[in-house]
Amino acid sequence: MPHLPEHLLTGYRNFMSGRYPAESGRYRSLALEGQAPETMIVACCDSRSAPEAIFDAGPGELFVLRNVGNLVPPYEPDGEYHSTSAALEFAVQSLKVKNIVVMGHGRCGGIRAALDTNFAPLSPGDFIGKWMSLIAPAAETVAASTMMTATERQTALERISIRYSIANLRTFPCVSILEGKGKLTLHGAWFDISTGELWVMNKETGDFERPEL
Amino acid sequence: MPHLPEHLLTGYRNFMSGRYPAESGRYRSLALEGQAPETMIVACCDSRSAPEAIFDAGPGELFVLRNVGNLVPPYEPDGEYHSTSAALEFAVQSLKVKNIVVMGHGRCGGIRAALDTNFAPLSPGDFIGKWMSLIAPAAETVAASTMMTATERQTALERISIRYSIANLRTFPCVSILEGKGKLTLHGAWFDISTGELWVMNKETGDFERPEL
Amino acid sequence: MPHLPEHLLTGYRNFMSGRYPAESGRYRSLALEGQAPETMIVACCDSRSAPEAIFDAGPGELFVLRNVGNLVPPYEPDGEYHSTSAALEFAVQSLKVKNIVVMGHGRCGGIRAALDTNFAPLSPGDFIGKWMSLIAPAAETVAASTMMTATERQTALERISIRYSIANLRTFPCVSILEGKGKLTLHGAWFDISTGELWVMNKETGDFERPEL
Amino acid sequence: MPHLPEHLLTGYRNFMSGRYPAESGRYRSLALEGQAPETMIVACCDSRSAPEAIFDAGPGELFVLRNVGNLVPPYEPDGEYHSTSAALEFAVQSLKVKNIVVMGHGRCGGIRAALDTNFAPLSPGDFIGKWMSLIAPAAETVAASTMMTATERQTALERISIRYSIANLRTFPCVSILEGKGKLTLHGAWFDISTGELWVMNKETGDFERPEL
C-alpha cells in the first residue's frame, strides 16, 4: 500500500481541488517547455520561511535551494560532492537565472546553534556543528558582544551570514563574470517570522531595510 | 536603496494583503514557541515542484531541504561540510520530526544530466556532474536500457533515485535507530508536473502508485 | 530692543493664534496648581526627536530631560554638579512621576562620536568626548564588530546605551526602592527618525520591538 | 512584551495618524542628510514649557537641551562629565548653530527650591540642592529682599538665572569667539505659563519685554 502521512494526503487533496485546477495549464506547459525561472532563492529549511508562500510564487517562478541557515560555501572545485554549488551551477549556467536572492529569517535554529558556545553535537557526525562552522569566525565575534541581547546577537549574525553567502557567491567564477556583465544580480533579504516583515539588503551599505510597498 | 526583483516585491505585496493577515497569529505563535514540524521533505530545487504548494502546507508544517535531484548522500562522518546531512541531523535530532518524505518529480533536469552520456560540465568545477555522480551506477544501467523510451528511462531513474536516497537515509545511525523504534517513518513520493498527479511509494514493493484520495 | 531669531517669533505667533487658545485653560490651571506629570522622559537634544511631538503631548504631560545621547550617569553622591541626577531626583522625589522613559533615536550624533575611533575633540575641553566616554566600554566592543555594517553598529550601540541608562537609573536608591514597591516603572524606547517608527524595549529580554498600535 | 504607559502609546498613535503623515518626507530627508538646526534652546525640564510647542517648531528646527532651571554652568575643562557643556560644544562646534536661546519660565520648581531657605534635601545625594547652588549667591540676595512678594522674588530669580546662564555661555571660548565674529547670537526668553506670554530679553539692558507680534 502506498502510504503518506495523513496531513500530506489532506494537503494534496486540497491542492488538487483548489489551486491545481486554476494552474493546470501552467503546469502542463511548464512540463512541455521546461522550467525557465528568472530567480533562484537560497533559503533555509525552516518550516516557517517557505519562499513560495512569502513571494506568493506560482509554479515555474522560483528555483529554490534550501539548506540549514541558507548558507553558500565558498567556491571549492575539489571534486567532492557539493550540493549547494551544484544547485548554483545549474541555476546560473543551465537555467540562466537573472537574480539570486539569499533569504535568511529570524529565529533561525542553525544560527542559534552557531552562536551557542555550549552547543553539543546532535549526533556523532556533528553535521550541524560542522556545517555552521562555515560562519564560525563571525559567530565568535558576535557571541562575544554580550551587551547586545540574545535576540540582537541572533539578528546580527543572521544578517552577517546573508552578506557572507553573497560574498561567497562572488567567489564562483560564473557568478562574478555574469554579475560583471550585468546579466546576474545578487540580492539579500531577511524575513521576520514574527511579524511577516521582509527586510531587503541595501547593496551599497549592506544594511537591511524595509522596502516601500 | 534596498532592491528586490519586481516580481518578488509584487508577490510579497500579495502575501501581505492576502495570505498573511489570515495567518499572522500562526506566524506569531510559531515565532514565540519555535517550529515543531512533524514532517521533513527532501525535494528538488525545481521551480515546478514546491512542496508547500503541492501539500497545501501552512507555516510551520514542513521542514524542507531542497537540492538538485532531491538526493541524500550516504552517511559520511568525515568532518567535511555536508549540507544535506546537517539538515537531516537537525530535523531528526533537534526537531524530532516523525516523517521524512523524499519527493522526486518528472522531467528533473538533474536526472536528465545524469542520464546524458554526452553531458559536458557546466563550469570548470563541474559541480552538477559530481553531485549527480552519486547515482552514476544506476544512471549507467538505466541509460543502457535502450529499448525503453527516453521518457521511460527518465522516470525510471527518478524513482530509482528516490529509493536510493531512502536507503541512504538508513545509513545514518539516528535514522535507523528511530525507525527501528517506530518513532520515524520514511516515505517516497513522485510528482508528475504535467498532470499534477502525486505517486506514492509502496513500502513493501518500492513501486510508485496513486493513492486513493 | 528685545530680540529673538525670526523663525522663533514666527513660531510663537503660530502658537498664540493656533494651539494656545485651545489650551489656555490648561496652562492657567497648570500654573495655579503646579505641574503633576505622570511621566519623565530622558531624551536626546537632537532636533529630530522631540518627545512632545512624538507622543503628541500637551502641557503638563511630560517632564523632559534632554542631553546628548539621552544618558543617565551612575549614582555618584560626590557633591559635584550633576544636572541629570538633579532632574531625576526632582522628578522622582518631588513630582513623584510614575514612569521614566529613556528614549533614544536613530542616527544619534553622540553615539556616532562614541563609535568613531578617530574622533577628534570638538574643542580643547573635549566635553562631548568625555560625556560619551560614559559608554566607552560598550562603544569599543561594538566598534570592533566589523562584520556588522556601520548602521548596524550605530543601532546596536544606541540600544545598548538605553539599557545602560536604565541600569544606571537603578543605581539611584530612590529609583530602586520605588521600583521595588511598584510605584515607579522604567521603560526604554527608540525612535527611528527615518520612518517615524517607535520601538519599545521588552523588559524581560531587553529587545526593542514595535508595539501593536 | 514591549510596554509603554498607555498615554504615550495613545499619543504616539495620534502622532502617526496626525502629524507624521504630513511630515514624513521631512523626517526622511532629515534622516538622510542629518540635522542642521539653526538654533539651540536651553530650557527647563518642566512639563509646561516645551520649546517645540511654544515655538511651533517642526522636526529639525531646534536642538534642545533641558535641565532643571535651564542653567548653564561656567566653563570647567576638568575632565569630568558635564552634560550641559557637552551639548553646548556639540551644538556650537559640530552643528554650528547660529543662535542659543536660554528660555526660563514662571513658577519654576528649581528656582523655588533655590529660594527656599528651609529647603531639605530630596534624597541623601541632594542633587537638586547642589545643582541649584550654581545660583546660590543670587538666590540668597533675592531671598533677603523681603519687601518683594514671594512671586516677585521668584520671577526676579528666574530672570537673573537666565542672565547668569548667558554670562556663563560666554565663558566658553568657542562661544565668545564665534559671538565676537558675529556668527553666533545669544538670547534670553521667559515664558509665562499662566498666560502664555513670552518675554524676551533686551540685550542692552537685560530687561525682559514683550516683543511686538
PDB file of C-alpha atoms in Angstrom, chain D:
ATOM      1  CA  MET D   1       6.245  42.140  25.836  1.00  0.00           C
ATOM      2  CA  PRO D   2       7.196  45.665  24.928  1.00  0.00           C
ATOM      3  CA  HIS D   3       5.435  48.080  27.226  1.00  0.00           C
ATOM      4  CA  LEU D   4       4.863  51.821  27.432  1.00  0.00           C
ATOM      5  CA  PRO D   5       2.497  53.845  29.591  1.00  0.00           C
ATOM      6  CA  GLU D   6      -0.863  53.912  27.836  1.00  0.00           C
ATOM      7  CA  HIS D   7      -0.929  57.718  27.488  1.00  0.00           C
ATOM      8  CA  LEU D   8       2.303  57.573  25.487  1.00  0.00           C
ATOM      9  CA  LEU D   9       1.003  54.871  23.185  1.00  0.00           C
ATOM     10  CA  THR D  10      -2.150  56.862  22.617  1.00  0.00           C
ATOM     11  CA  GLY D  11      -0.079  59.942  21.918  1.00  0.00           C
ATOM     12  CA  TYR D  12       2.167  58.079  19.529  1.00  0.00           C
ATOM     13  CA  ARG D  13      -0.891  56.759  17.674  1.00  0.00           C
ATOM     14  CA  ASN D  14      -2.100  60.350  17.314  1.00  0.00           C
ATOM     15  CA  PHE D  15       1.318  61.400  16.049  1.00  0.00           C
ATOM     16  CA  MET D  16       1.365  58.624  13.452  1.00  0.00           C
ATOM     17  CA  SER D  17      -2.149  59.306  12.216  1.00  0.00           C
ATOM     18  CA  GLY D  18      -1.985  63.061  12.576  1.00  0.00           C
ATOM     19  CA  ARG D  19       1.237  64.971  12.329  1.00  0.00           C
ATOM     20  CA  TYR D  20       3.584  62.322  10.968  1.00  0.00           C
ATOM     21  CA  PRO D  21       1.993  61.731   7.547  1.00  0.00           C
ATOM     22  CA  ALA D  22       2.334  65.435   6.753  1.00  0.00           C
ATOM     23  CA  GLU D  23       5.952  65.498   7.896  1.00  0.00           C
ATOM     24  CA  SER D  24       7.189  62.079   6.829  1.00  0.00           C
ATOM     25  CA  GLY D  25       9.164  63.496   3.907  1.00  0.00           C
ATOM     26  CA  ARG D  26      10.831  65.965   6.229  1.00  0.00           C
ATOM     27  CA  TYR D  27      11.753  63.223   8.720  1.00  0.00           C
ATOM     28  CA  ARG D  28      13.132  61.084   5.913  1.00  0.00           C
ATOM     29  CA  SER D  29      15.320  63.807   4.465  1.00  0.00           C
ATOM     30  CA  LEU D  30      16.481  64.821   7.949  1.00  0.00           C
ATOM     31  CA  ALA D  31      17.486  61.196   8.498  1.00  0.00           C
ATOM     32  CA  LEU D  32      19.411  61.060   5.236  1.00  0.00           C
ATOM     33  CA  GLU D  33      21.041  64.457   5.334  1.00  0.00           C
ATOM     34  CA  GLY D  34      21.443  64.866   9.075  1.00  0.00           C
ATOM     35  CA  GLN D  35      20.094  67.605  11.276  1.00  0.00           C
ATOM     36  CA  ALA D  36      21.095  71.226  10.684  1.00  0.00           C
ATOM     37  CA  PRO D  37      19.162  73.263  13.242  1.00  0.00           C
ATOM     38  CA  GLU D  38      19.889  76.988  13.297  1.00  0.00           C
ATOM     39  CA  THR D  39      19.008  77.359  16.947  1.00  0.00           C
ATOM     40  CA  MET D  40      19.851  75.721  20.238  1.00  0.00           C
ATOM     41  CA  ILE D  41      17.428  76.167  23.132  1.00  0.00           C
ATOM     42  CA  VAL D  42      18.435  75.709  26.759  1.00  0.00           C
ATOM     43  CA  ALA D  43      15.162  75.080  28.543  1.00  0.00           C
ATOM     44  CA  CYS D  44      13.826  73.639  31.755  1.00  0.00           C
ATOM     45  CA  CYS D  45      12.590  70.050  32.165  1.00  0.00           C
ATOM     46  CA  ASP D  46       9.254  71.456  33.337  1.00  0.00           C
ATOM     47  CA  SER D  47       6.320  69.707  31.671  1.00  0.00           C
ATOM     48  CA  ARG D  48       4.665  73.071  30.977  1.00  0.00           C
ATOM     49  CA  SER D  49       7.406  74.704  28.926  1.00  0.00           C
ATOM     50  CA  ALA D  50       8.136  72.540  25.906  1.00  0.00           C
ATOM     51  CA  PRO D  51      10.098  74.692  23.431  1.00  0.00           C
ATOM     52  CA  GLU D  52       8.717  72.885  20.361  1.00  0.00           C
ATOM     53  CA  ALA D  53       5.163  73.725  21.450  1.00  0.00           C
ATOM     54  CA  ILE D  54       5.891  77.334  22.337  1.00  0.00           C
ATOM     55  CA  PHE D  55       7.793  77.973  19.111  1.00  0.00           C
ATOM     56  CA  ASP D  56       5.561  75.714  16.992  1.00  0.00           C
ATOM     57  CA  ALA D  57       8.733  74.028  15.774  1.00  0.00           C
ATOM     58  CA  GLY D  58       8.870  71.129  13.337  1.00  0.00           C
ATOM     59  CA  PRO D  59      11.418  68.313  13.203  1.00  0.00           C
ATOM     60  CA  GLY D  60      14.966  69.507  12.642  1.00  0.00           C
ATOM     61  CA  GLU D  61      14.358  73.035  13.804  1.00  0.00           C
ATOM     62  CA  LEU D  62      15.522  73.182  17.430  1.00  0.00           C
ATOM     63  CA  PHE D  63      18.442  71.481  19.191  1.00  0.00           C
ATOM     64  CA  VAL D  64      17.124  71.353  22.754  1.00  0.00           C
ATOM     65  CA  LEU D  65      18.998  70.896  25.996  1.00  0.00           C
ATOM     66  CA  ARG D  66      16.731  70.596  29.004  1.00  0.00           C
ATOM     67  CA  ASN D  67      17.797  70.524  32.621  1.00  0.00           C
ATOM     68  CA  VAL D  68      16.233  71.743  35.853  1.00  0.00           C
ATOM     69  CA  GLY D  69      16.217  75.544  35.847  1.00  0.00           C
ATOM     70  CA  ASN D  70      17.698  75.890  32.317  1.00  0.00           C
ATOM     71  CA  LEU D  71      21.126  76.501  33.785  1.00  0.00           C
ATOM     72  CA  VAL D  72      24.452  76.689  32.004  1.00  0.00           C
ATOM     73  CA  PRO D  73      27.351  76.122  34.422  1.00  0.00           C
ATOM     74  CA  PRO D  74      30.579  78.030  33.832  1.00  0.00           C
ATOM     75  CA  TYR D  75      33.296  76.596  31.581  1.00  0.00           C
ATOM     76  CA  GLU D  76      35.228  73.981  33.549  1.00  0.00           C
ATOM     77  CA  PRO D  77      37.577  71.865  31.435  1.00  0.00           C
ATOM     78  CA  ASP D  78      38.397  69.476  34.266  1.00  0.00           C
ATOM     79  CA  GLY D  79      37.848  66.154  32.565  1.00  0.00           C
ATOM     80  CA  GLU D  80      34.652  65.430  34.469  1.00  0.00           C
ATOM     81  CA  TYR D  81      31.302  64.503  32.903  1.00  0.00           C
ATOM     82  CA  HIS D  82      29.450  67.705  32.006  1.00  0.00           C
ATOM     83  CA  SER D  83      26.249  67.040  30.146  1.00  0.00           C
ATOM     84  CA  THR D  84      25.406  70.692  29.608  1.00  0.00           C
ATOM     85  CA  SER D  85      28.854  71.605  28.341  1.00  0.00           C
ATOM     86  CA  ALA D  86      28.824  68.556  26.074  1.00  0.00           C
ATOM     87  CA  ALA D  87      25.534  69.585  24.478  1.00  0.00           C
ATOM     88  CA  LEU D  88      26.776  73.141  24.077  1.00  0.00           C
ATOM     89  CA  GLU D  89      30.015  72.021  22.468  1.00  0.00           C
ATOM     90  CA  PHE D  90      28.151  69.721  20.079  1.00  0.00           C
ATOM     91  CA  ALA D  91      25.675  72.429  19.056  1.00  0.00           C
ATOM     92  CA  VAL D  92      28.309  75.105  18.515  1.00  0.00           C
ATOM     93  CA  GLN D  93      31.251  73.169  17.107  1.00  0.00           C
ATOM     94  CA  SER D  94      29.608  70.334  15.223  1.00  0.00           C
ATOM     95  CA  LEU D  95      26.154  71.649  14.253  1.00  0.00           C
ATOM     96  CA  LYS D  96      27.339  75.276  14.067  1.00  0.00           C
ATOM     97  CA  VAL D  97      24.059  76.722  15.314  1.00  0.00           C
ATOM     98  CA  LYS D  98      23.631  80.455  14.791  1.00  0.00           C
ATOM     99  CA  ASN D  99      21.558  81.179  17.913  1.00  0.00           C
ATOM    100  CA  ILE D 100      21.450  79.999  21.501  1.00  0.00           C
ATOM    101  CA  VAL D 101      18.330  80.880  23.455  1.00  0.00           C
ATOM    102  CA  VAL D 102      18.187  80.396  27.216  1.00  0.00           C
ATOM    103  CA  MET D 103      14.490  80.105  27.976  1.00  0.00           C
ATOM    104  CA  GLY D 104      13.228  80.233  31.551  1.00  0.00           C
ATOM    105  CA  HIS D 105       9.652  80.158  32.716  1.00  0.00           C
ATOM    106  CA  GLY D 106       7.388  81.181  35.548  1.00  0.00           C
ATOM    107  CA  ARG D 107       6.716  79.030  38.625  1.00  0.00           C
ATOM    108  CA  CYS D 108       9.902  77.069  38.155  1.00  0.00           C
ATOM    109  CA  GLY D 109      10.304  74.406  40.823  1.00  0.00           C
ATOM    110  CA  GLY D 110      14.083  74.542  40.681  1.00  0.00           C
ATOM    111  CA  ILE D 111      14.118  78.288  41.251  1.00  0.00           C
ATOM    112  CA  ARG D 112      11.616  77.861  44.077  1.00  0.00           C
ATOM    113  CA  ALA D 113      13.938  75.328  45.711  1.00  0.00           C
ATOM    114  CA  ALA D 114      16.860  77.736  45.374  1.00  0.00           C
ATOM    115  CA  LEU D 115      14.862  80.458  47.115  1.00  0.00           C
ATOM    116  CA  ASP D 116      13.616  78.218  49.901  1.00  0.00           C
ATOM    117  CA  THR D 117      15.891  78.816  52.860  1.00  0.00           C
ATOM    118  CA  ASN D 118      14.358  75.802  54.598  1.00  0.00           C
ATOM    119  CA  PHE D 119      14.808  73.547  51.603  1.00  0.00           C
ATOM    120  CA  ALA D 120      15.512  69.983  52.754  1.00  0.00           C
ATOM    121  CA  PRO D 121      17.456  67.615  50.505  1.00  0.00           C
ATOM    122  CA  LEU D 122      15.121  65.467  48.418  1.00  0.00           C
ATOM    123  CA  SER D 123      17.454  62.496  48.796  1.00  0.00           C
ATOM    124  CA  PRO D 124      20.736  61.764  50.547  1.00  0.00           C
ATOM    125  CA  GLY D 125      22.613  62.777  47.371  1.00  0.00           C
ATOM    126  CA  ASP D 126      20.908  66.219  47.434  1.00  0.00           C
ATOM    127  CA  PHE D 127      21.419  66.581  43.698  1.00  0.00           C
ATOM    128  CA  ILE D 128      18.849  69.347  43.283  1.00  0.00           C
ATOM    129  CA  GLY D 129      20.307  71.320  46.174  1.00  0.00           C
ATOM    130  CA  LYS D 130      23.768  71.023  44.696  1.00  0.00           C
ATOM    131  CA  TRP D 131      22.638  71.774  41.131  1.00  0.00           C
ATOM    132  CA  MET D 132      20.683  74.892  42.094  1.00  0.00           C
ATOM    133  CA  SER D 133      23.573  76.065  44.262  1.00  0.00           C
ATOM    134  CA  LEU D 134      25.059  77.278  40.986  1.00  0.00           C
ATOM    135  CA  ILE D 135      22.881  80.344  41.533  1.00  0.00           C
ATOM    136  CA  ALA D 136      23.141  80.369  45.330  1.00  0.00           C
ATOM    137  CA  PRO D 137      24.697  83.857  45.674  1.00  0.00           C
ATOM    138  CA  ALA D 138      21.896  85.400  43.612  1.00  0.00           C
ATOM    139  CA  ALA D 139      19.282  83.316  45.407  1.00  0.00           C
ATOM    140  CA  GLU D 140      20.462  84.480  48.824  1.00  0.00           C
ATOM    141  CA  THR D 141      20.321  88.118  47.798  1.00  0.00           C
ATOM    142  CA  VAL D 142      16.861  87.791  46.317  1.00  0.00           C
ATOM    143  CA  ALA D 143      15.561  85.755  49.272  1.00  0.00           C
ATOM    144  CA  ALA D 144      16.633  88.609  51.509  1.00  0.00           C
ATOM    145  CA  SER D 145      14.527  91.106  49.552  1.00  0.00           C
ATOM    146  CA  THR D 146      11.664  90.625  51.911  1.00  0.00           C
ATOM    147  CA  MET D 147       9.716  93.634  50.721  1.00  0.00           C
ATOM    148  CA  MET D 148       9.153  91.916  47.391  1.00  0.00           C
ATOM    149  CA  THR D 149       6.337  89.384  47.377  1.00  0.00           C
ATOM    150  CA  ALA D 150       7.132  85.708  47.047  1.00  0.00           C
ATOM    151  CA  THR D 151       6.018  85.796  43.417  1.00  0.00           C
ATOM    152  CA  GLU D 152       8.132  88.849  42.687  1.00  0.00           C
ATOM    153  CA  ARG D 153      11.190  87.180  44.207  1.00  0.00           C
ATOM    154  CA  GLN D 154      10.532  84.065  42.194  1.00  0.00           C
ATOM    155  CA  THR D 155      10.230  85.968  38.895  1.00  0.00           C
ATOM    156  CA  ALA D 156      13.272  88.047  39.733  1.00  0.00           C
ATOM    157  CA  LEU D 157      15.459  84.998  40.313  1.00  0.00           C
ATOM    158  CA  GLU D 158      14.095  83.282  37.200  1.00  0.00           C
ATOM    159  CA  ARG D 159      15.297  86.231  35.139  1.00  0.00           C
ATOM    160  CA  ILE D 160      18.573  86.651  36.999  1.00  0.00           C
ATOM    161  CA  SER D 161      19.331  82.991  36.330  1.00  0.00           C
ATOM    162  CA  ILE D 162      18.751  83.453  32.585  1.00  0.00           C
ATOM    163  CA  ARG D 163      21.239  86.324  32.523  1.00  0.00           C
ATOM    164  CA  TYR D 164      23.622  84.246  34.642  1.00  0.00           C
ATOM    165  CA  SER D 165      23.451  81.361  32.160  1.00  0.00           C
ATOM    166  CA  ILE D 166      24.053  83.693  29.237  1.00  0.00           C
ATOM    167  CA  ALA D 167      27.073  85.107  31.040  1.00  0.00           C
ATOM    168  CA  ASN D 168      28.354  81.575  31.616  1.00  0.00           C
ATOM    169  CA  LEU D 169      27.864  80.740  27.938  1.00  0.00           C
ATOM    170  CA  ARG D 170      30.429  83.466  27.232  1.00  0.00           C
ATOM    171  CA  THR D 171      32.997  81.727  29.448  1.00  0.00           C
ATOM    172  CA  PHE D 172      33.221  79.003  26.807  1.00  0.00           C
ATOM    173  CA  PRO D 173      35.998  80.067  24.408  1.00  0.00           C
ATOM    174  CA  CYS D 174      34.171  78.725  21.353  1.00  0.00           C
ATOM    175  CA  VAL D 175      31.058  80.750  22.221  1.00  0.00           C
ATOM    176  CA  SER D 176      32.810  84.024  22.888  1.00  0.00           C
ATOM    177  CA  ILE D 177      34.994  83.729  19.783  1.00  0.00           C
ATOM    178  CA  LEU D 178      32.063  82.997  17.477  1.00  0.00           C
ATOM    179  CA  GLU D 179      29.936  85.685  19.095  1.00  0.00           C
ATOM    180  CA  GLY D 180      32.778  88.124  18.539  1.00  0.00           C
ATOM    181  CA  LYS D 181      32.835  87.219  14.863  1.00  0.00           C
ATOM    182  CA  GLY D 182      29.101  87.732  14.574  1.00  0.00           C
ATOM    183  CA  LYS D 183      28.482  84.064  13.800  1.00  0.00           C
ATOM    184  CA  LEU D 184      26.614  83.241  16.977  1.00  0.00           C
ATOM    185  CA  THR D 185      23.964  85.240  18.845  1.00  0.00           C
ATOM    186  CA  LEU D 186      22.841  84.696  22.439  1.00  0.00           C
ATOM    187  CA  HIS D 187      19.275  85.339  23.537  1.00  0.00           C
ATOM    188  CA  GLY D 188      17.175  85.181  26.674  1.00  0.00           C
ATOM    189  CA  ALA D 189      13.461  84.461  26.939  1.00  0.00           C
ATOM    190  CA  TRP D 190      10.973  83.830  29.734  1.00  0.00           C
ATOM    191  CA  PHE D 191       7.650  82.053  29.304  1.00  0.00           C
ATOM    192  CA  ASP D 192       4.685  82.862  31.493  1.00  0.00           C
ATOM    193  CA  ILE D 193       2.926  79.545  31.959  1.00  0.00           C
ATOM    194  CA  SER D 194      -0.173  81.190  33.298  1.00  0.00           C
ATOM    195  CA  THR D 195      -0.877  83.493  30.357  1.00  0.00           C
ATOM    196  CA  GLY D 196       1.163  82.012  27.528  1.00  0.00           C
ATOM    197  CA  GLU D 197       3.119  85.254  27.239  1.00  0.00           C
ATOM    198  CA  LEU D 198       6.683  85.152  26.021  1.00  0.00           C
ATOM    199  CA  TRP D 199       9.017  87.805  27.375  1.00  0.00           C
ATOM    200  CA  VAL D 200      12.257  88.423  25.512  1.00  0.00           C
ATOM    201  CA  MET D 201      15.468  89.780  26.981  1.00  0.00           C
ATOM    202  CA  ASN D 202      16.647  93.167  25.784  1.00  0.00           C
ATOM    203  CA  LYS D 203      20.318  92.683  25.085  1.00  0.00           C
ATOM    204  CA  GLU D 204      21.313  96.149  26.030  1.00  0.00           C
ATOM    205  CA  THR D 205      19.520  96.456  29.321  1.00  0.00           C
ATOM    206  CA  GLY D 206      18.946  92.851  30.308  1.00  0.00           C
ATOM    207  CA  ASP D 207      15.268  93.616  30.844  1.00  0.00           C
ATOM    208  CA  PHE D 208      12.544  91.226  29.785  1.00  0.00           C
ATOM    209  CA  GLU D 209       9.970  92.774  27.472  1.00  0.00           C
ATOM    210  CA  ARG D 210       7.119  91.558  25.337  1.00  0.00           C
ATOM    211  CA  PRO D 211       8.002  91.595  21.667  1.00  0.00           C
ATOM    212  CA  GLU D 212       5.667  93.129  19.106  1.00  0.00           C
ATOM    213  CA  LEU D 213       3.938  90.308  17.309  1.00  0.00           C
TER     214      LEU D 213
END
